[in-house]
mmCIF file of C-alpha atoms in Angstrom:
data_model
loop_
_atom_site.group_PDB
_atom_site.id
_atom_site.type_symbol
_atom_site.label_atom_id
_atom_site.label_comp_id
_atom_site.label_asym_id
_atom_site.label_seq_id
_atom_site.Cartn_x
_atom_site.Cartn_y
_atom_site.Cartn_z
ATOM 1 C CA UNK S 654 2.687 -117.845 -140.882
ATOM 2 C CA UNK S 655 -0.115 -119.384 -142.388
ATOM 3 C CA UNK S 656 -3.438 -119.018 -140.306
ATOM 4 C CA UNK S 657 -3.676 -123.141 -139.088
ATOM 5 C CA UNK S 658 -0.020 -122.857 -138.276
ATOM 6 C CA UNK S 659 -0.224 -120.846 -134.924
ATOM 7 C CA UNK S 660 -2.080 -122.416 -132.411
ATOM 8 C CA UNK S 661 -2.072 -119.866 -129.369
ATOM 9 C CA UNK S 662 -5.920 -120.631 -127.825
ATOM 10 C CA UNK S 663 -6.160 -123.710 -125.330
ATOM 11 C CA UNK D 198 -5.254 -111.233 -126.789
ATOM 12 C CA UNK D 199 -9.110 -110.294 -126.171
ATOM 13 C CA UNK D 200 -11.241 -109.887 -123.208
ATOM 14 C CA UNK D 201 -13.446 -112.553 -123.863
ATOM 15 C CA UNK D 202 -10.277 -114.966 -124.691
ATOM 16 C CA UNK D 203 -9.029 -114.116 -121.219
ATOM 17 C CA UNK D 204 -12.493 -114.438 -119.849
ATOM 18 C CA UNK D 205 -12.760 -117.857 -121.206
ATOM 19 C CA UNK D 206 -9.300 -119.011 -119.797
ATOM 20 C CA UNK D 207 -10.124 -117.537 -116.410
ATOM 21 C CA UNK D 208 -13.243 -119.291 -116.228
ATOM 22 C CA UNK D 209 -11.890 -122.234 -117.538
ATOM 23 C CA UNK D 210 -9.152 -122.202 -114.954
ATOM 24 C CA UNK D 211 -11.859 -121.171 -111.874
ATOM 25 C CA UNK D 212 -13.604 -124.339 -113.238
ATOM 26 C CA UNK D 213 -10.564 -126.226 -112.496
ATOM 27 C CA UNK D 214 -9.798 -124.495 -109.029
ATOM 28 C CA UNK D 215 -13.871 -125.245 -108.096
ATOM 29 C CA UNK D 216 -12.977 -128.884 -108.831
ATOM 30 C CA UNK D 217 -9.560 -129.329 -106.506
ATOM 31 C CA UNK D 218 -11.441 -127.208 -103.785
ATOM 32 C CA UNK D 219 -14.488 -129.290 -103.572
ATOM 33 C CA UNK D 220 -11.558 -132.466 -103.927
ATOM 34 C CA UNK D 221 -8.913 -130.838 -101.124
ATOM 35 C CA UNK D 222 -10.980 -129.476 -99.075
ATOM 36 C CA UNK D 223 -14.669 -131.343 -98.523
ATOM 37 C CA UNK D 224 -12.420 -134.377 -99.679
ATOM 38 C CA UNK D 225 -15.796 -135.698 -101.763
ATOM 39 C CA UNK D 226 -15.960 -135.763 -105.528
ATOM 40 C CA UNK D 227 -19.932 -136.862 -105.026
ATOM 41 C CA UNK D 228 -21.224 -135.798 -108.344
ATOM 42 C CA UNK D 229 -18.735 -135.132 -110.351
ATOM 43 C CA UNK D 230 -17.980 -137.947 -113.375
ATOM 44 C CA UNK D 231 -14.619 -139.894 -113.761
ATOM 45 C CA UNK D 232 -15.125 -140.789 -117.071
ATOM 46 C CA UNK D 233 -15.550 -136.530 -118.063
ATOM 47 C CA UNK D 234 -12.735 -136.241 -116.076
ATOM 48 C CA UNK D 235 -10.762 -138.964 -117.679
ATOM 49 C CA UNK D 236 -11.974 -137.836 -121.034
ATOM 50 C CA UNK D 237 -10.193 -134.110 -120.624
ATOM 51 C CA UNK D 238 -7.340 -135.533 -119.137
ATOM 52 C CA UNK D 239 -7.009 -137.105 -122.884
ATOM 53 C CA UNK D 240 -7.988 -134.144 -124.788
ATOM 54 C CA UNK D 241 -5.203 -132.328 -123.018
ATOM 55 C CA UNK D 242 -2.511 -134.644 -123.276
ATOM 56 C CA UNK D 243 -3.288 -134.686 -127.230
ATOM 57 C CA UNK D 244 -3.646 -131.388 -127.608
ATOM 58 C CA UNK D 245 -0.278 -130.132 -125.661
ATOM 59 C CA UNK D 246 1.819 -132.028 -127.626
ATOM 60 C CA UNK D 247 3.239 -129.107 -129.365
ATOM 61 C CA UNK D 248 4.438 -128.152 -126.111
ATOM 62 C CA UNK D 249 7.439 -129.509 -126.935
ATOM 63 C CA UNK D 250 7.455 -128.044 -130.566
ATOM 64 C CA UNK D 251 6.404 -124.574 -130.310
ATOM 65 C CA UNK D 252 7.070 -121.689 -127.753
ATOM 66 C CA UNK D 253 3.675 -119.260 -128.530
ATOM 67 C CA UNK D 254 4.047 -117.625 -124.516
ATOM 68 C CA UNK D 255 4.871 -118.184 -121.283
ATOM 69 C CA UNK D 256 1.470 -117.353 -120.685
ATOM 70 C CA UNK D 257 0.460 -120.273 -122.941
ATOM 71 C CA UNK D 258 2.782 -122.812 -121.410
ATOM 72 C CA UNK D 259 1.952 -122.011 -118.299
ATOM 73 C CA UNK D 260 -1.510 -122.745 -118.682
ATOM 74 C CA UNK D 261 -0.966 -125.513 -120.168
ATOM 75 C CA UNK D 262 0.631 -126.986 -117.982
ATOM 76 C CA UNK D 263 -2.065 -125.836 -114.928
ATOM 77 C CA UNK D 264 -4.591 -127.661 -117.456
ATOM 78 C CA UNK D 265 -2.549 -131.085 -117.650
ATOM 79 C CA UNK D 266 -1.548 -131.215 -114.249
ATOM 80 C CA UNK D 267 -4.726 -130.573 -112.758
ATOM 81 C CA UNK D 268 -6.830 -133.032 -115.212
ATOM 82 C CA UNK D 269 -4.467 -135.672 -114.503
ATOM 83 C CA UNK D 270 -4.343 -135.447 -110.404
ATOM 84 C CA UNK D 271 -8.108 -135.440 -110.716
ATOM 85 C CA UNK D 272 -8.523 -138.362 -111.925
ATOM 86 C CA UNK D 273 -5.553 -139.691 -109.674
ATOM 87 C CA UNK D 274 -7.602 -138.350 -106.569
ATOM 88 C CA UNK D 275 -10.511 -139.765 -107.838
ATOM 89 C CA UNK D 276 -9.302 -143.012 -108.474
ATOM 90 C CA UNK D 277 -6.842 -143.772 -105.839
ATOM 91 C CA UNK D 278 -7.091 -141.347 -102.640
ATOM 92 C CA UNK D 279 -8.345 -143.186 -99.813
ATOM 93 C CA UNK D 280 -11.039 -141.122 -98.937
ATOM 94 C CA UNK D 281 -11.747 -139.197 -101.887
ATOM 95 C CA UNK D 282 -12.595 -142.267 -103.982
ATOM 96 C CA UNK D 283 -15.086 -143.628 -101.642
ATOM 97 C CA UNK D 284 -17.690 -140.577 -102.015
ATOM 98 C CA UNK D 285 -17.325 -141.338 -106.371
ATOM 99 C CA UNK D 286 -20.949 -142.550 -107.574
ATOM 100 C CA UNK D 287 -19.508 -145.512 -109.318
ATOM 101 C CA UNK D 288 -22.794 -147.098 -109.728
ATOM 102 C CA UNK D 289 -24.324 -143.871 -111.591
ATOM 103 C CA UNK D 290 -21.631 -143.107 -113.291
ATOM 104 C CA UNK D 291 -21.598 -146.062 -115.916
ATOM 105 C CA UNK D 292 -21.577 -143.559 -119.883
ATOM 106 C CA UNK D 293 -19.622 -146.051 -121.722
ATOM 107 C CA UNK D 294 -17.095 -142.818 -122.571
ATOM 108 C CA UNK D 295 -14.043 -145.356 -124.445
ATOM 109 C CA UNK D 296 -16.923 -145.380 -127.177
ATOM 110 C CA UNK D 297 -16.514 -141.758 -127.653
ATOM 111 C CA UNK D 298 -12.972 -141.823 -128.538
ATOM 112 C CA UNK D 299 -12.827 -144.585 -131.760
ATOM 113 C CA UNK D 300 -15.248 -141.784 -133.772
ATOM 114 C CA UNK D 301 -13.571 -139.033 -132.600
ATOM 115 C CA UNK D 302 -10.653 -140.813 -133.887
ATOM 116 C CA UNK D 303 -11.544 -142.193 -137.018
ATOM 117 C CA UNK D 304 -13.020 -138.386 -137.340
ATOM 118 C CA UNK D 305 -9.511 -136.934 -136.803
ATOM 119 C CA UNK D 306 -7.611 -138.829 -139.303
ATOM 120 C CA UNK D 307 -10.595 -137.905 -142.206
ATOM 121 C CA UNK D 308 -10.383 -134.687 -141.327
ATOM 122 C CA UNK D 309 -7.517 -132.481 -139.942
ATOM 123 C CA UNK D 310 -5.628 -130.095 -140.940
ATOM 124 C CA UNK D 311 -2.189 -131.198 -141.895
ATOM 125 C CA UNK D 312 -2.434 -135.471 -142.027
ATOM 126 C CA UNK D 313 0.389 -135.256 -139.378
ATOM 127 C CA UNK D 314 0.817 -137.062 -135.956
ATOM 128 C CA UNK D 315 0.520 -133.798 -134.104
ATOM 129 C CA UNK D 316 -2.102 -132.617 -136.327
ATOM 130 C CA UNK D 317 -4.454 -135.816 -135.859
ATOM 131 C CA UNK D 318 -3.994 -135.546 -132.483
ATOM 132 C CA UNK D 319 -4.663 -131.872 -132.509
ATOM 133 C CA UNK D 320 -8.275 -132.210 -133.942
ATOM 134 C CA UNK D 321 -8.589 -135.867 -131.874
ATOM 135 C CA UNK D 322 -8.699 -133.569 -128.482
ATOM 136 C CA UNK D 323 -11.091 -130.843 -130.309
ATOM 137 C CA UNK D 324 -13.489 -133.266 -131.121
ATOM 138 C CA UNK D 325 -13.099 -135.225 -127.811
ATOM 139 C CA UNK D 326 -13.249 -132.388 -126.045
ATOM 140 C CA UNK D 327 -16.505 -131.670 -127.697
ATOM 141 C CA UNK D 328 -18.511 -134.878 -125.893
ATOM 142 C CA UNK D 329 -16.159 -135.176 -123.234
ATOM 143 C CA UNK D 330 -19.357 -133.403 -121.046
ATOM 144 C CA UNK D 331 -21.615 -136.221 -121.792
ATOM 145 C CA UNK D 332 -21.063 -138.081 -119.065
ATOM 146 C CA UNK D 333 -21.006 -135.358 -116.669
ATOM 147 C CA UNK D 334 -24.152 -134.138 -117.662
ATOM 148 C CA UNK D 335 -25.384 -137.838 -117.578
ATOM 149 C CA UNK D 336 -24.399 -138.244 -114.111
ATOM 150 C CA UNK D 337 -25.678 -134.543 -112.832
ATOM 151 C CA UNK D 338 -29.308 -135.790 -114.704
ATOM 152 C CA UNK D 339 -29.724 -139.231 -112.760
ATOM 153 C CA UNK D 340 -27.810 -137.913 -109.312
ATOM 154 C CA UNK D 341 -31.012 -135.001 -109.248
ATOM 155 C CA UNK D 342 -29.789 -133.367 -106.044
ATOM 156 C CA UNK D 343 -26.762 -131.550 -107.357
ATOM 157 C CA UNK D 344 -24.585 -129.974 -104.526
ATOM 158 C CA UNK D 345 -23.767 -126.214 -105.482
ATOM 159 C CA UNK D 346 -19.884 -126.597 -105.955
ATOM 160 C CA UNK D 347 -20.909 -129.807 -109.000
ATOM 161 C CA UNK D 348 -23.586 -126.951 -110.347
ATOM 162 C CA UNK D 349 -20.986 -124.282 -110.318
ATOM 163 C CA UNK D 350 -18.037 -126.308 -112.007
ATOM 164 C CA UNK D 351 -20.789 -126.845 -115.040
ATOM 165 C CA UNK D 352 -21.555 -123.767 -114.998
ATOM 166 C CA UNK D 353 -17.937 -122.080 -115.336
ATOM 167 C CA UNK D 354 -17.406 -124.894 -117.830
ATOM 168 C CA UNK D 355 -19.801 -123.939 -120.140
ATOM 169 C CA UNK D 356 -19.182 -120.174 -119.691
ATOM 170 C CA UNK D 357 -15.506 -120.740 -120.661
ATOM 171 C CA UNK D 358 -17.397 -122.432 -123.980
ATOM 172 C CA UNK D 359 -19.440 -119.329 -124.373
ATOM 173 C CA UNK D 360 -16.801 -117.033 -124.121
ATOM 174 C CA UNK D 361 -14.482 -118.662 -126.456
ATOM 175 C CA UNK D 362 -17.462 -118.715 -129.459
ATOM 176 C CA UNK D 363 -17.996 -114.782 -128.542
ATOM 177 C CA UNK D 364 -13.547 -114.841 -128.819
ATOM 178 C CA UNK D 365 -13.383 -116.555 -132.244
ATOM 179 C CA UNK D 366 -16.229 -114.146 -133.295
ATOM 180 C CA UNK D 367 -14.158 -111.388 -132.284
ATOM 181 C CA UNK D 368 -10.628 -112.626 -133.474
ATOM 182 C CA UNK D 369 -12.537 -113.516 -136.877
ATOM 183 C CA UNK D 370 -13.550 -109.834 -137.508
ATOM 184 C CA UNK D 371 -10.221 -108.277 -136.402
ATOM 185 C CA UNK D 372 -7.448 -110.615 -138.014
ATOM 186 C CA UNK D 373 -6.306 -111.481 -141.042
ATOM 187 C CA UNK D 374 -6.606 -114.675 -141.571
ATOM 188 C CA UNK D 375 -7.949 -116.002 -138.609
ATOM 189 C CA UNK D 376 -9.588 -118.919 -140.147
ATOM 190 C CA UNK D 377 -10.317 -122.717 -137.949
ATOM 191 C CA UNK D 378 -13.528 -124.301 -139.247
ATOM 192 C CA UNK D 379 -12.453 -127.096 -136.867
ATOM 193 C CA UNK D 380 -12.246 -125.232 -133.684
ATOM 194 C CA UNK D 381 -15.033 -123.350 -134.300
ATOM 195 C CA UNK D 382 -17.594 -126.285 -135.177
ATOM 196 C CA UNK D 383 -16.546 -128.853 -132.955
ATOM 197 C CA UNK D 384 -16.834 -125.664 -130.327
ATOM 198 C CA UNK D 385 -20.153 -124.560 -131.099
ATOM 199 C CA UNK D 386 -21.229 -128.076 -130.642
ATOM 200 C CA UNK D 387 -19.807 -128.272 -127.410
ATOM 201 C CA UNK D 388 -21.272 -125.342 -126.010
ATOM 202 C CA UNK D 389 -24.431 -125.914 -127.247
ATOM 203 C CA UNK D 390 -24.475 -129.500 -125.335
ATOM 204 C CA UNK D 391 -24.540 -127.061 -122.174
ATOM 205 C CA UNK D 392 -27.413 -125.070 -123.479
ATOM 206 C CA UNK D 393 -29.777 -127.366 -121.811
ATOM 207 C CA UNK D 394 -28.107 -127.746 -118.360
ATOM 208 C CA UNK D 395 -27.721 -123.965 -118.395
ATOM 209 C CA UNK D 396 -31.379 -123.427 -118.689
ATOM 210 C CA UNK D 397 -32.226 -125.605 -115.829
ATOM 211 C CA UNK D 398 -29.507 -124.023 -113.727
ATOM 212 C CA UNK D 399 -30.731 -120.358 -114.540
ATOM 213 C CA UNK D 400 -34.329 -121.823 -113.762
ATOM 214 C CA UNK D 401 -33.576 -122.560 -110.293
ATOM 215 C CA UNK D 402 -31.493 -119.684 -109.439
ATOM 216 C CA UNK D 403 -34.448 -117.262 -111.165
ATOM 217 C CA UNK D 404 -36.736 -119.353 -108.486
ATOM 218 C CA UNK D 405 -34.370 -119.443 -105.701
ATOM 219 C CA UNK D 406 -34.902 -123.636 -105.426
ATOM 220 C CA UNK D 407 -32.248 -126.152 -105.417
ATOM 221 C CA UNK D 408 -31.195 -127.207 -109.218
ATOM 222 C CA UNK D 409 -33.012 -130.098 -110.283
ATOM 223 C CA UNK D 410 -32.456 -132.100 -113.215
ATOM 224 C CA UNK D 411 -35.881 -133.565 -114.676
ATOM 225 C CA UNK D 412 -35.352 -137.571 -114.824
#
């Protein structure tokens, strides 16, 4: 996945 | 996930538990702002969209979901239960926050990171989140005598900022392509608007004196 795709922080 | 990730979160979430305590169990929300509260209540119902769209952990959802909850009933206790609403400083409590929100908006939909719905409303909530303290720290300023639990909650607020700079720092050097200019700058912004309270707070607690805001 591309790095903006994943957002895991809160 | 790194220490000072899960530092940040548990902070954040003590934040949140210092909050409901000083709510459930004193029953008085003297000090503490509805419109900050109202304000993160928005940034986290714009930002958790996606927890519809995408499973990351059950970790993850389940903080989520201890964030939304306990932003909304907040603001329910503070507007609405009998008692609890009667110790909110109405009269000092007047930052005009629904200002904040048309930039931050306008903001959002210039610059994002994919132009869709859930993106916009992704970076809305960053950048909301960002001056969502303002009147908080507006309020703590003109109320002067600032209870400890009101001191504490700013405190653990701006430590779970702090820890999540020192987290992207650390993510930055050890992943591949761990790259989000608009976390990180509407972040830094955000913690540094506690740099000021912080140095008062430390001030008093170096003297041993009640924190003190100077008018």
């Amino acid at each position: 996945a591309e790095s903006s795709d994943l957002k895991d922080e809160l | 996930m790194n220490i000072f990730r899960l530092a940040g979160d548990m902070t954040h979430l003590f934040s949140v538990l210092v909050l409901l305590l000083k709510i459930h169990t004193i029953k008085s929300c003297a000090g503490i702002s509805l419109k900050t509260q109202e304000l993160y209540a928005i940034v986290f119902t714009t930002r958790y969209l996606d927890l519809f769209t995408t499973y990351i952990s059950l970790y993850n959802t389940i903080m989520k979901l201890i964030f939304l909850g306990s932003s909304i009933s907040i603001v329910w206790y503070m507007r609405h239960h009998k008692v609890v609403r009667r110790s909110y400083d109405k009269d000092q409590d007047t930052f005009r926050h629904y200002l904040l929100m048309l930039p931050c908006l306008l903001l959002a939909l210039l610059i994002n990171e994919k132009f869709t719905f859930l993106e916009v409303m992704w970076a809305f909530s960053l950048y909301l989140e960002a001056v969502a303290i303002l009147p908080q720290l507006v309020l703590l300023q003109r109320t002067r005598n600032i209870d400890n639990l009101t001191g504490q909650y700013v405190l653990l607020l701006g430590a779970y900022r702090a820890l999540y700079v020192l987290n992207w720092i650390y993510r930055y050097f050890t992943e591949e392509n761990y790259v989000h200019w608009i976390t990180w700058v509407s972040g830094i912004v955000q913690t540094l608007l506690y740099a000021d309270f912080f140095y008062y707070y430390f001030q008093s607690w170096k003297n041993n004196v009640k924190l003190q805001l100077p008018a």
